[in-house]
Structures are given as structure tokens and as C-alpha cells.
Short mmCIF file of C-alpha atoms and ligand atoms in Angstrom, two decimals:
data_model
loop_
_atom_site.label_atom_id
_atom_site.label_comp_id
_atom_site.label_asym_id
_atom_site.label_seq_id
_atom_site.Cartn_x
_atom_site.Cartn_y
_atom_site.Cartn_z
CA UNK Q 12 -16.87 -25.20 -12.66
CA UNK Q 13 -15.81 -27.94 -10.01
CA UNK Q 14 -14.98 -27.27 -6.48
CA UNK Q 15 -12.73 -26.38 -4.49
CA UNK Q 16 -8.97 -26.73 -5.87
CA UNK Q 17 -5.33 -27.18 -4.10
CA UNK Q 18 -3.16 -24.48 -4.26
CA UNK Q 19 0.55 -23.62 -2.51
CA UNK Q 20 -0.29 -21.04 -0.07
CA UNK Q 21 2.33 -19.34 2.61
CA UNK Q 22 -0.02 -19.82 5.66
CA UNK Q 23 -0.15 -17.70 9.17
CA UNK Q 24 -0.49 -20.23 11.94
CA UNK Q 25 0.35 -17.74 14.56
CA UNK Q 26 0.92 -14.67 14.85
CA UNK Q 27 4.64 -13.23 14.75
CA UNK Q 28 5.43 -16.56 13.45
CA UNK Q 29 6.94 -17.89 10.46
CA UNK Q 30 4.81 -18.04 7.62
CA UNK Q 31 4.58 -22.29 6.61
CA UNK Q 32 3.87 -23.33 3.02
CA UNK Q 33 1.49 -25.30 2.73
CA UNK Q 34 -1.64 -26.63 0.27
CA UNK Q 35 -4.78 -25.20 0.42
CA UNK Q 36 -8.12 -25.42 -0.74
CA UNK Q 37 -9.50 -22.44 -2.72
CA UNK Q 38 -13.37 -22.30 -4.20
CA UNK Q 39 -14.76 -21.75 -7.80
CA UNK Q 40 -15.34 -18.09 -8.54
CA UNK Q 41 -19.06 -17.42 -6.76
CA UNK Q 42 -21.18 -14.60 -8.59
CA UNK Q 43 -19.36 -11.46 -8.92
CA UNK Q 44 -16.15 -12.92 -8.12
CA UNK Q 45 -13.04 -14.14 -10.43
CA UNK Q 46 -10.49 -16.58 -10.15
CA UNK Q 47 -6.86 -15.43 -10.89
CA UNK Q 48 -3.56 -17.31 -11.20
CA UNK Q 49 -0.82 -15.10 -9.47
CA UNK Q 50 2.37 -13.79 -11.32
CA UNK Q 51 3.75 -11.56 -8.48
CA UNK Q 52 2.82 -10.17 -5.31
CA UNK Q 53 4.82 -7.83 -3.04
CA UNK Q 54 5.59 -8.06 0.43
CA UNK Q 55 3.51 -4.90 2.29
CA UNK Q 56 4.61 -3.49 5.62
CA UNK Q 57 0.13 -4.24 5.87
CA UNK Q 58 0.68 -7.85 6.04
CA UNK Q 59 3.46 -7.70 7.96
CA UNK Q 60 1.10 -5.64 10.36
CA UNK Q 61 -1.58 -8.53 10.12
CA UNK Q 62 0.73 -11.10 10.28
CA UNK Q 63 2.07 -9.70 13.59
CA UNK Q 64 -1.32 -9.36 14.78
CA UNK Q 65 -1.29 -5.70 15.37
CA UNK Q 66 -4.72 -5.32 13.89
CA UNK Q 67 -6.64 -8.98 14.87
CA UNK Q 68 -7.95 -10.79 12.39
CA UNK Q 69 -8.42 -14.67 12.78
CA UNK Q 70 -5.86 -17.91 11.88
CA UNK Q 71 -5.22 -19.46 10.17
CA UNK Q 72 -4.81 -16.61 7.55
CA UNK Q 73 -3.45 -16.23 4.11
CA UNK Q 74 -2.21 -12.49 3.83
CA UNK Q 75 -0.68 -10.96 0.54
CA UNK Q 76 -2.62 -8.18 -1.38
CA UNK Q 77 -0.47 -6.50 -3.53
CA UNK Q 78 -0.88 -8.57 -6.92
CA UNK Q 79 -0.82 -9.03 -9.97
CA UNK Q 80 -2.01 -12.43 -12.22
CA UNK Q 81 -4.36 -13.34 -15.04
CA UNK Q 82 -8.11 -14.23 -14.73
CA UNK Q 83 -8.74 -17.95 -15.04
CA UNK Q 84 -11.96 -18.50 -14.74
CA UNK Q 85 -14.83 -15.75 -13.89
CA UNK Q 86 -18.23 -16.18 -11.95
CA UNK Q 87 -21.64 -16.10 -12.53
CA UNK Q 88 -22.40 -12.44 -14.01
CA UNK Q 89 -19.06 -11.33 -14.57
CA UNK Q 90 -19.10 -9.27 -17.79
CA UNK Q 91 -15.99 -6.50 -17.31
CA UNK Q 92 -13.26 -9.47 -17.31
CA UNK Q 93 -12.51 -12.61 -18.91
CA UNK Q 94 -10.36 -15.62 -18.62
CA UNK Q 95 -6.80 -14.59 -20.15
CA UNK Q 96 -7.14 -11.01 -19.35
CA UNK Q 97 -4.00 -9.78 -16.69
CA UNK Q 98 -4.68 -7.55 -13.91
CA UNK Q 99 -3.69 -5.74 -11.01
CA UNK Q 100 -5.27 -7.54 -8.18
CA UNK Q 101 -6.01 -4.75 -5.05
CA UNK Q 102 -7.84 -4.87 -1.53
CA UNK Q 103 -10.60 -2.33 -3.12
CA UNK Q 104 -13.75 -3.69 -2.84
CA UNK Q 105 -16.56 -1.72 -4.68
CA UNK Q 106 -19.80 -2.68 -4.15
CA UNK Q 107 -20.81 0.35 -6.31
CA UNK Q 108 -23.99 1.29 -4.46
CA UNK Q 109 -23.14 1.96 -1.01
CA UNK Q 110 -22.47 6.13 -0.08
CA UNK Q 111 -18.53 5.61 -0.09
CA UNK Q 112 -18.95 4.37 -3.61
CA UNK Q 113 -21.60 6.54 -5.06
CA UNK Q 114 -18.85 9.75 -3.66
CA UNK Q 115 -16.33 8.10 -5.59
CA UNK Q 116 -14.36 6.57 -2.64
CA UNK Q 117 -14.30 3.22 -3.15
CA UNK Q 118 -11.52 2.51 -0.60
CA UNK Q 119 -13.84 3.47 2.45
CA UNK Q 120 -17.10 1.16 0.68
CA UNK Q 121 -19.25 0.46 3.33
CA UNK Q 122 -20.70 -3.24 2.05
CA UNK Q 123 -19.83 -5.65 5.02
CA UNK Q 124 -17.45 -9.01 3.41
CA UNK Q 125 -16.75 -11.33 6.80
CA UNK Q 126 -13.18 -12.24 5.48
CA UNK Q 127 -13.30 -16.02 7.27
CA UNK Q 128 -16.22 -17.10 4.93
CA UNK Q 129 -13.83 -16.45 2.05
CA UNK Q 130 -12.83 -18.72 -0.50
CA UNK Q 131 -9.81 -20.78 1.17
CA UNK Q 132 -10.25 -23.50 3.39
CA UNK Q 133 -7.44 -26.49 4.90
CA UNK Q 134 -8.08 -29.57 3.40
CA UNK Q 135 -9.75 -30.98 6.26
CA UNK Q 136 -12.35 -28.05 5.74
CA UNK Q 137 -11.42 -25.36 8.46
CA UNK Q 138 -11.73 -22.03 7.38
CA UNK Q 139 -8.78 -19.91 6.38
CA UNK Q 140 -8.81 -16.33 6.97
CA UNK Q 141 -9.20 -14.60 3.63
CA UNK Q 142 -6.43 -11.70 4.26
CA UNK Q 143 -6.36 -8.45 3.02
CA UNK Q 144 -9.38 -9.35 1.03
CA UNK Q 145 -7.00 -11.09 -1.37
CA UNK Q 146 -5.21 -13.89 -0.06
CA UNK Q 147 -2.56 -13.56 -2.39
CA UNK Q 148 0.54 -14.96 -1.10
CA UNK Q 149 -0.76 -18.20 -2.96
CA UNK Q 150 -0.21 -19.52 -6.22
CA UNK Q 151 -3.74 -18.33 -6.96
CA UNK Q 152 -6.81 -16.06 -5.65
CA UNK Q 153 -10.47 -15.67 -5.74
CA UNK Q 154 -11.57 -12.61 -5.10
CA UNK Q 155 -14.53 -9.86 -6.12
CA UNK Q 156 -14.46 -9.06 -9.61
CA UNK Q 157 -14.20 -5.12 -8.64
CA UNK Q 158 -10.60 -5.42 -7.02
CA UNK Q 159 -9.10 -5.87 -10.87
CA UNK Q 160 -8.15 -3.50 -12.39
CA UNK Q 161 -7.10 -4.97 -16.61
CA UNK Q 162 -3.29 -4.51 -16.91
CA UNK Q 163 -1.79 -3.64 -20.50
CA UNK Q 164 0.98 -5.89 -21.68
CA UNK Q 165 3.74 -3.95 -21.75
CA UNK Q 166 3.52 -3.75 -17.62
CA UNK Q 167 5.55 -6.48 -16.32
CA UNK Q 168 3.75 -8.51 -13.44
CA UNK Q 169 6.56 -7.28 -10.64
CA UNK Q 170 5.70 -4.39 -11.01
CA UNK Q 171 2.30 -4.61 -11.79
CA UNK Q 172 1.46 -5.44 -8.16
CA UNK Q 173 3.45 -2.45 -7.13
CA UNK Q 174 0.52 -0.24 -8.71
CA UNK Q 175 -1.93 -2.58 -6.33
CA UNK Q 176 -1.18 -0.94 -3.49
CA UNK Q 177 2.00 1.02 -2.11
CA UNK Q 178 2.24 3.34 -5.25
CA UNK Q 179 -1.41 4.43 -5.09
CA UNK Q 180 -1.06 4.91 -1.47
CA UNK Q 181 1.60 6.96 -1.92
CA UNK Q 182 1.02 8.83 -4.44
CA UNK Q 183 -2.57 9.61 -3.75
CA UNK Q 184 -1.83 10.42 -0.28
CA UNK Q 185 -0.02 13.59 -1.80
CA UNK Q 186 -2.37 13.86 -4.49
CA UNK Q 187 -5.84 13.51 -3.46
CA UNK Q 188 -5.80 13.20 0.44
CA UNK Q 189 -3.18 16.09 0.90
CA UNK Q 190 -4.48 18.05 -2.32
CA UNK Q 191 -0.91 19.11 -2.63
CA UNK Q 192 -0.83 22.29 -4.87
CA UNK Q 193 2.12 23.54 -7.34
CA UNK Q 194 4.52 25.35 -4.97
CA UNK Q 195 3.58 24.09 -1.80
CA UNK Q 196 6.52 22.59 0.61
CA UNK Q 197 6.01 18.77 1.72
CA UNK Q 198 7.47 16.86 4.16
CA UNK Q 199 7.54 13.16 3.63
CA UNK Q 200 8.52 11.23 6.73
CA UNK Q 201 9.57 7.80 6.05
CA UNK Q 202 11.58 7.05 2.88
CA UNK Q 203 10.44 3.23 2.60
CA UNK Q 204 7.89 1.70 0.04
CA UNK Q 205 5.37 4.44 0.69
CA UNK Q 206 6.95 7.39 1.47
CA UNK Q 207 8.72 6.75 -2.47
CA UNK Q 208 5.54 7.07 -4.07
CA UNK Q 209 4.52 9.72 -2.02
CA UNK Q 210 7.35 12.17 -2.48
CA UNK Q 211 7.00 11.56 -7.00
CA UNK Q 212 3.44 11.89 -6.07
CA UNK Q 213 4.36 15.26 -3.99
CA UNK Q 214 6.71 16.37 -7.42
CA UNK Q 215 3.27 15.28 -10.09
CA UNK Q 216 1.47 17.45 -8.14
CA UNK Q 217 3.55 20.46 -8.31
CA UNK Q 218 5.52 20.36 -4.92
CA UNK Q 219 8.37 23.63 -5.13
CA UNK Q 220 9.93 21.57 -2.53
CA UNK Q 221 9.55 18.05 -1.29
CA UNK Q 222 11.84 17.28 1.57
CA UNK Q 223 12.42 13.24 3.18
CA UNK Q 224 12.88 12.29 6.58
CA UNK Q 225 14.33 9.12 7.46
CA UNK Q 226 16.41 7.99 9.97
CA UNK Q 227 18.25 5.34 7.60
CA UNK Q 228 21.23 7.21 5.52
CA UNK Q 229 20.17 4.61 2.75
CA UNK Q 230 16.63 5.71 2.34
CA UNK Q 231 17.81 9.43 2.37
CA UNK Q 232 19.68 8.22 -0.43
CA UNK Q 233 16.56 6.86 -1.93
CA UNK Q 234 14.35 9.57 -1.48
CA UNK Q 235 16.88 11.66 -3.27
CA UNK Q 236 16.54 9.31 -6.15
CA UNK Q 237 12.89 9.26 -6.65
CA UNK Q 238 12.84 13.11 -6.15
CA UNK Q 239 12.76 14.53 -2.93
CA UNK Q 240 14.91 17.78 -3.26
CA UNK Q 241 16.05 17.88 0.58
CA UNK Q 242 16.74 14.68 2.70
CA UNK Q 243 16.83 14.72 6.31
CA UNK Q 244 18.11 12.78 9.35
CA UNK Q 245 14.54 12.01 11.02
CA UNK Q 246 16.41 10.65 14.21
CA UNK Q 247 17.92 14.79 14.51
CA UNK Q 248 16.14 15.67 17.80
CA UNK Q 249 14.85 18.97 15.90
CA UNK Q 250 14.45 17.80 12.76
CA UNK Q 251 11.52 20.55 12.45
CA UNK Q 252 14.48 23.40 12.34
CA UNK Q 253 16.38 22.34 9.11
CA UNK Q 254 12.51 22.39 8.10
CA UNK Q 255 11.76 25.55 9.38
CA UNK Q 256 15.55 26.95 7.49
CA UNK Q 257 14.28 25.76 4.46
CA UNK Q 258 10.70 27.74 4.28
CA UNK Q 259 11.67 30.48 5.69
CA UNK Q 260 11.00 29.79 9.41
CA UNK Q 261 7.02 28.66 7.83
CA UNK Q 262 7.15 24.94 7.91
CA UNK Q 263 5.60 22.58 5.52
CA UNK Q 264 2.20 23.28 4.06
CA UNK Q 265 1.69 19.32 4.31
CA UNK Q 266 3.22 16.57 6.36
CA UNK Q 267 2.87 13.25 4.65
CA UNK Q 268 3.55 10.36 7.74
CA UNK Q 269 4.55 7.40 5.41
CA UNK Q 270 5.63 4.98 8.58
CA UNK Q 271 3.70 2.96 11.01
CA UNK Q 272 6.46 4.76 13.69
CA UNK Q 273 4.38 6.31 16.59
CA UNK Q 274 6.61 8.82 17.01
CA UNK Q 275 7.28 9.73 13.51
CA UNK Q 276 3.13 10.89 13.84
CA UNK Q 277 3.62 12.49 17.01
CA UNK Q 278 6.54 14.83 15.38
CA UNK Q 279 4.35 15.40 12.02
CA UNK Q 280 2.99 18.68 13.80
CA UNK Q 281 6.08 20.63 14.49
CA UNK Q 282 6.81 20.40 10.99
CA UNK Q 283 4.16 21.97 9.62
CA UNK Q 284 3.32 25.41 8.45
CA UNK Q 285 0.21 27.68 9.45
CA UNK Q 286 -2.78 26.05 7.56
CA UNK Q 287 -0.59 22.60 7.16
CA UNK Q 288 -2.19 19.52 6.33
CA UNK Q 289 -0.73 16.56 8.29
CA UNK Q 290 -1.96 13.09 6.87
CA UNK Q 291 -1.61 9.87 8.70
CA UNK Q 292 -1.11 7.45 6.34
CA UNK Q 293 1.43 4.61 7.88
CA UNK Q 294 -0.07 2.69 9.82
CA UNK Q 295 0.94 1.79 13.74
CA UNK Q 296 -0.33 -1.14 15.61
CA UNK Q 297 -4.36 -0.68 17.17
CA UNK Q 298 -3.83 1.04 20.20
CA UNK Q 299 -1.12 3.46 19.52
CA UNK Q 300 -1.35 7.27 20.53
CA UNK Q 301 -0.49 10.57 19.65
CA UNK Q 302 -1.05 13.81 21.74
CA UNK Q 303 -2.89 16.45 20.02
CA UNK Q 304 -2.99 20.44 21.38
CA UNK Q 305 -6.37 21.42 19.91
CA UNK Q 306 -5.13 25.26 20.27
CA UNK Q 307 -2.60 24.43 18.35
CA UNK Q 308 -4.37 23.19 15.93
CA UNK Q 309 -7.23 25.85 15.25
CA UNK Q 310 -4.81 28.76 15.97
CA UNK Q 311 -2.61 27.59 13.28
CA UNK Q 312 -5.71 26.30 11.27
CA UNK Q 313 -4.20 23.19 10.67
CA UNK Q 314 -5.63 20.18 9.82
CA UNK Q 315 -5.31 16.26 10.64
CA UNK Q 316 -6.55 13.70 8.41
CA UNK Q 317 -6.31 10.43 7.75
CA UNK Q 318 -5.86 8.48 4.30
CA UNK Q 319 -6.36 5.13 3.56
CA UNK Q 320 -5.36 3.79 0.47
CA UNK Q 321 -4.25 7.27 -0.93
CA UNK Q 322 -7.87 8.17 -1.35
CA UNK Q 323 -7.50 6.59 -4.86
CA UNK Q 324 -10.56 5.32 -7.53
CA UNK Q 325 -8.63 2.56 -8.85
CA UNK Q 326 -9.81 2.21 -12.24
CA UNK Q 327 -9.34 5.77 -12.99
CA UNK Q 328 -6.07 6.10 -10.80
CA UNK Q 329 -4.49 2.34 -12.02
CA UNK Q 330 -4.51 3.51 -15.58
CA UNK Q 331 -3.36 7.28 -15.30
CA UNK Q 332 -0.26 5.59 -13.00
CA UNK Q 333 0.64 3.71 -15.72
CA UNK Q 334 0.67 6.29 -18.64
CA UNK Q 335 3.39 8.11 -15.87
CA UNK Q 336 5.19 5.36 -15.62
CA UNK Q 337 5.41 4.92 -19.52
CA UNK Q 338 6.35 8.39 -20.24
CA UNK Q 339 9.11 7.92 -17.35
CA UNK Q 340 7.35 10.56 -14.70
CA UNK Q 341 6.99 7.43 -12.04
CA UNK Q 342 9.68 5.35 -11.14
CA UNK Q 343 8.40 1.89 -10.59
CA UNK Q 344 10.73 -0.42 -11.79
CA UNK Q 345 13.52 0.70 -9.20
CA UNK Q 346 10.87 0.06 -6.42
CA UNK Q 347 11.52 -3.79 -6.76
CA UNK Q 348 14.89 -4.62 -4.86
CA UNK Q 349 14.51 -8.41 -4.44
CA UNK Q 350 12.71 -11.06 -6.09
CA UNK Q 351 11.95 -14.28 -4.42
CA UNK Q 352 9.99 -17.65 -4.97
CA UNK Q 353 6.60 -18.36 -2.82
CA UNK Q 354 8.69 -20.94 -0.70
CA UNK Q 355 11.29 -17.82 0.62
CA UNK Q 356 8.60 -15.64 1.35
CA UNK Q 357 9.99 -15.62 5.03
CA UNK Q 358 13.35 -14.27 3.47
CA UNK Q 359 11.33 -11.45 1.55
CA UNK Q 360 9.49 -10.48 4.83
CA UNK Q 361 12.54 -10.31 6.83
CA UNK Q 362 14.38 -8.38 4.19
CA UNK Q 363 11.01 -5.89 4.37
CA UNK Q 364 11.43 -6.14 8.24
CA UNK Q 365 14.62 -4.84 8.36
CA UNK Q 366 14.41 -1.66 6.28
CA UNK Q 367 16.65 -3.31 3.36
CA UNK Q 368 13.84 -3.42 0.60
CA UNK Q 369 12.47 -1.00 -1.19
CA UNK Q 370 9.35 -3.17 -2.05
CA UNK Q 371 10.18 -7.19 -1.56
CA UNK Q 372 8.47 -9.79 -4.89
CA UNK Q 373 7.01 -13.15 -4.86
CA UNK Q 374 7.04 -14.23 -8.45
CA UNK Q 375 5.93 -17.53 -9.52
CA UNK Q 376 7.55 -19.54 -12.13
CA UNK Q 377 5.52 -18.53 -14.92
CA UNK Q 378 5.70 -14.74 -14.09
ZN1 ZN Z 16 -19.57 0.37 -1.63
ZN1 ZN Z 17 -0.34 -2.73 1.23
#
């Protein structure tokens, strides 16, 4: 293996700014790591997030983690994968032997990985910030070896990448965080990339009734499609009463908050039931509050939580999502509402931006 290698990257320069496209340099595979040439990657409300700098981070920054692409070359002591082999590129690093890990929760592993000594650099040798722990809005990526997850053949790239992130955040946020149980009543607030996986995820799990919230008549449309058997106007000022009518004046036994909306999190707790489960899992800038009644919560015996990446194990989660998918239970291909080449990625985002894609794709021309 050589060195470093030019690739077309869509580069952050500053933050709330336009992404530019521009040529890179990105290193060899190191040990552990793998080198993969990009098919498609979807446009995340996450890097939109980053790229607005509500969450830091450094610039430049490549951002993009949602992919999907075939191994080109593999580092020293790489035995799972091999050159050829397509994957699912994710953000889930696993360094296997820290506690997250060992308790099967990869997505919170505790091994440290200082994203500006990653593998892109400019060509005049500053660093590049690796985002995401991918970098993928690139024609190519290096990352750890444990973020790939093999993808069969028959799973085209587009949406591939889907299963990378917003599906398994989704639907493992109903799944695994919420521990939704067969005739429980769910509340999914926010109808957008997330809140779609969560309410099939909400149905796979046994949901008697899932019920959407969105303020956009489009997405209520949506959520209907992809299963949700109610569909509410989240911008009612009581939206918790049609909730209440439904359930018999209980509420919902969980509350799944699938926007980054502030408020959206502060409503989550009228709508739910005695011993409801609300679960953060949009994501609102650092800094943002919500007001919590503790009386509230421990006479009703509620609970809060938080879930990060749906609480999935990727490489048992990736494959089981799939085997859905082929027997028709998960609606992926209906996720992808625009497809767009690398040098329109600004177009995709601002599509994303304004609520008019389901999930926005980069696909490169060999995809
Ligand atoms: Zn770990
Ligand atoms: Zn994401």
C-alpha cells in the first residue's frame, strides 16, 4: 500500500455554510481499519446537526455516515473483510473489549478515537476533521474495520446506507430502547426519516396502536403509509387529548421523540400513560432544555431515557433488518425520495432541510 490518495470530498469550511467540493487526501487502511469506495450515502438530519455546528467538532470537516460501498483494500490484521466484499458502512465503532462492548452495546463503546487524527488531510497537509467517524460524503472512506457490516447482493447500495443509520435508529428505538411489547400504544412524534422506522419498528414489535405526530400534513400522510394506524396534527395545542380519546383517557405506554424539535421533547410527557416510557431519540442542538416535574414522574412511574443509535448490535441487527425487508415487513425502498450526485449534495441537504425528503442519496456513478 502507497500513501495517501486524492479523492472528491464535499468539505465543511464553516459552519452553516455551503458544503464546497473539493479533493482531498485520504490514507492507506492502518491496522484494523479498511478502505472502501462509496456507492451511496444519505443525507442525515446528524450531519446536518454537525454541519451547523450545533454539537462542535473542528473544520475543516468531512461529514456523511450513512453508507454504503465495497472494501478496496483492508489493513494490517483485517481477517472478517476483504477487498470486493460490499457493506454497510456505520458510525459504530467496536473496540470489542471495553464494558459498553462486552454488554453488547456497541453504540455507547467507550475506546477514545480523536476524530482530527483521522485519515483525511488537504493537500497541503492540514488535518480534516474525520466526521461522524466516517467521512463519507467522499468518493471513498477509511474507516475501522468494525463499522462494516457485509451487505448481500440483492440489497441495492441506496438503500443499503439507509440500514447504516436512520432505520436502526428507528427501529431499535421502539424495539430495544423502548422494549415496546405486543399491545402496547406508541406515540411517534416526528414523521421524518426516523420517526418512519420507528413507527414499522413500533408495528414488528407488536404495537395494538401506533399513532404519528407531525405538524406537516405530508408526513401524516407518510406515517400512514409505513404503518402508523392514527396520524396527528403535532402543531394541535392539545395534541395529548386526541391521545388520551384514543386509550381510553390512559395515554401512550411509550413516547418515541423522533425530532431534534425542543418542544416536541418537552410535550413527550403529556402524552404518556402511567408507567410510560418516553425516549429521546432526535437530537436538538447542545444546550437545549426541557423541564422535568420529578413528582410527576415517580407518581406516574414513568420513565425517561435516552437512545442513541436505537440501542442496536449492528451485526446482529444489520442482517435481521434485511431478512424484513426481503420478506416485505420493512419498507426501505420508499424511504429514498431523491437521488443526487456528490457535486449537488447542497441540493440534497436543503431538500432534507426543508422537510421535503424522506431520506435524501448521494450515489456515485458506479452505484
Ligand atoms: Zn468498546
Ligand atoms: Zn444519522
Amino acid at each position: 500500500m502507497t500513501g495517501p490518495r486524492p479523492v472528491r470530498a464535499a468539505v465543511a469550511r464553516a459552519f452553516g455554510a455551503p458544503l464546497t467540493i473539493e479533493t482531498v487526501m485520504l490514507a492507506p487502511p492502518g491496522p484494523g481499519q479498511v478502505a472502501v469506495d462509496l456507492r451511496a450515502v444519505a443525507v442525515c438530519h446528524s450531519d446536518i446537526g454537525y454541519l451547523d455546528g450545533a454539537w462542535g467538532g473542528h473544520l475543516p470537516a468531512v461529514y456523511g455516515h450513512e453508507a454504503a460501498g465495497r472494501i478496496a483494500a483492508v489493513g494490517p490484521g483485517v481477517t472478517s473483510l476483504a477487498p470486493g466484499q460490499d457493506v454497510i458502512v456505520t458510525l459504530i465503532r467496536q473496540c470489542g473489549a471495553c464494558p459498553a462492548c462486552r454488554a453488547a452495546a456497541p453504540v455507547h463503546c467507550e475506546a477514545p478515537y480523536d476524530r482530527r487524527r483521522g485519515p483525511l488531510s488537504l493537500p497541503d497537509g492540514t488535518a480534516v476533521e474525520h466526521g461522524l467517524n466516517c467521512g463519507a460524503f467522499a468518493e471513498a472512506a477509511v474507516v475501522d474495520a468494525s463499522q462494516c457490516i457485509p451487505a448481500p447482493a440483492d440489497l441495492p447500495p441506496e438503500v443499503a446506507c439507509l440500514l447504516a443509520c436512520g432505520v436502526i435508529t428507528g427501529v431499535g428505538a421502539a424495539v430495544f430502547t423502548a422494549g415496546i411489547r405486543p399491545g402496547e400504544t406508541v406515540a411517534v412524534v416526528g414523521a421524518g426519516g426516523v420517526g418512519l422506522n420507528a413507527i414499522p419498528g413500533a408495528r414488528i414489535a407488536g404495537a395494538a396502536r401506533v399513532i404519528a405526530l407531525d405538524p406537516n400534513p405530508d408526513r401524516r400522510t407518510d406515517a400512514l403509509a409505513f404503518g402508523a394506524t392514527h396520524a396527528l396534527d403535532a402543531a394541535d395545542p392539545r395534541p395529548w387529548r386526541p391521545v388520551q380519546a384514543l386509550t381510553e383517557g390512559r395515554g401512550a405506554d411509550a413516547v418515541l421523540v423522533c425530532t431534534g424539535a425542543p418542544a416536541a421533547h418537552q410535550g413527550a410527557f403529556r402524552l404518556a400513560a402511567r408507567r410510560g416510557r418516553i425516549v429521546a431519540v432526535g437530537m436538538p442542538p447542545s444546550g437545549a432544555t426541557v423541564t422535568v416535574e420529578p413528582v410527576i414522574l415517580s407518581a406516574l412511574g414513568q420513565t425517561l431515557r435516552g437512545s442513541l443509535m436505537g440501542d442496536v448490535v449492528p451485526h446482529r441487527d444489520i442482517p435481521w433488518l434485511i431478512d424484513l425487508w426481503r420478506q416485505g415487513r420493512l419498507k426501505l425502498d420508499a424511504l429514498v425520495t431523491g437521488r443526487w450526485p456528490l457535486a449537488a449534495i447542497n441540493d440534497a441537504i436543503a431538500e432534507t432541510r426543508a422537510g421535503r425528503a424522506r431520506r435524501s442519496v448521494i450515489v456515485f456513478p458506479d452505484a
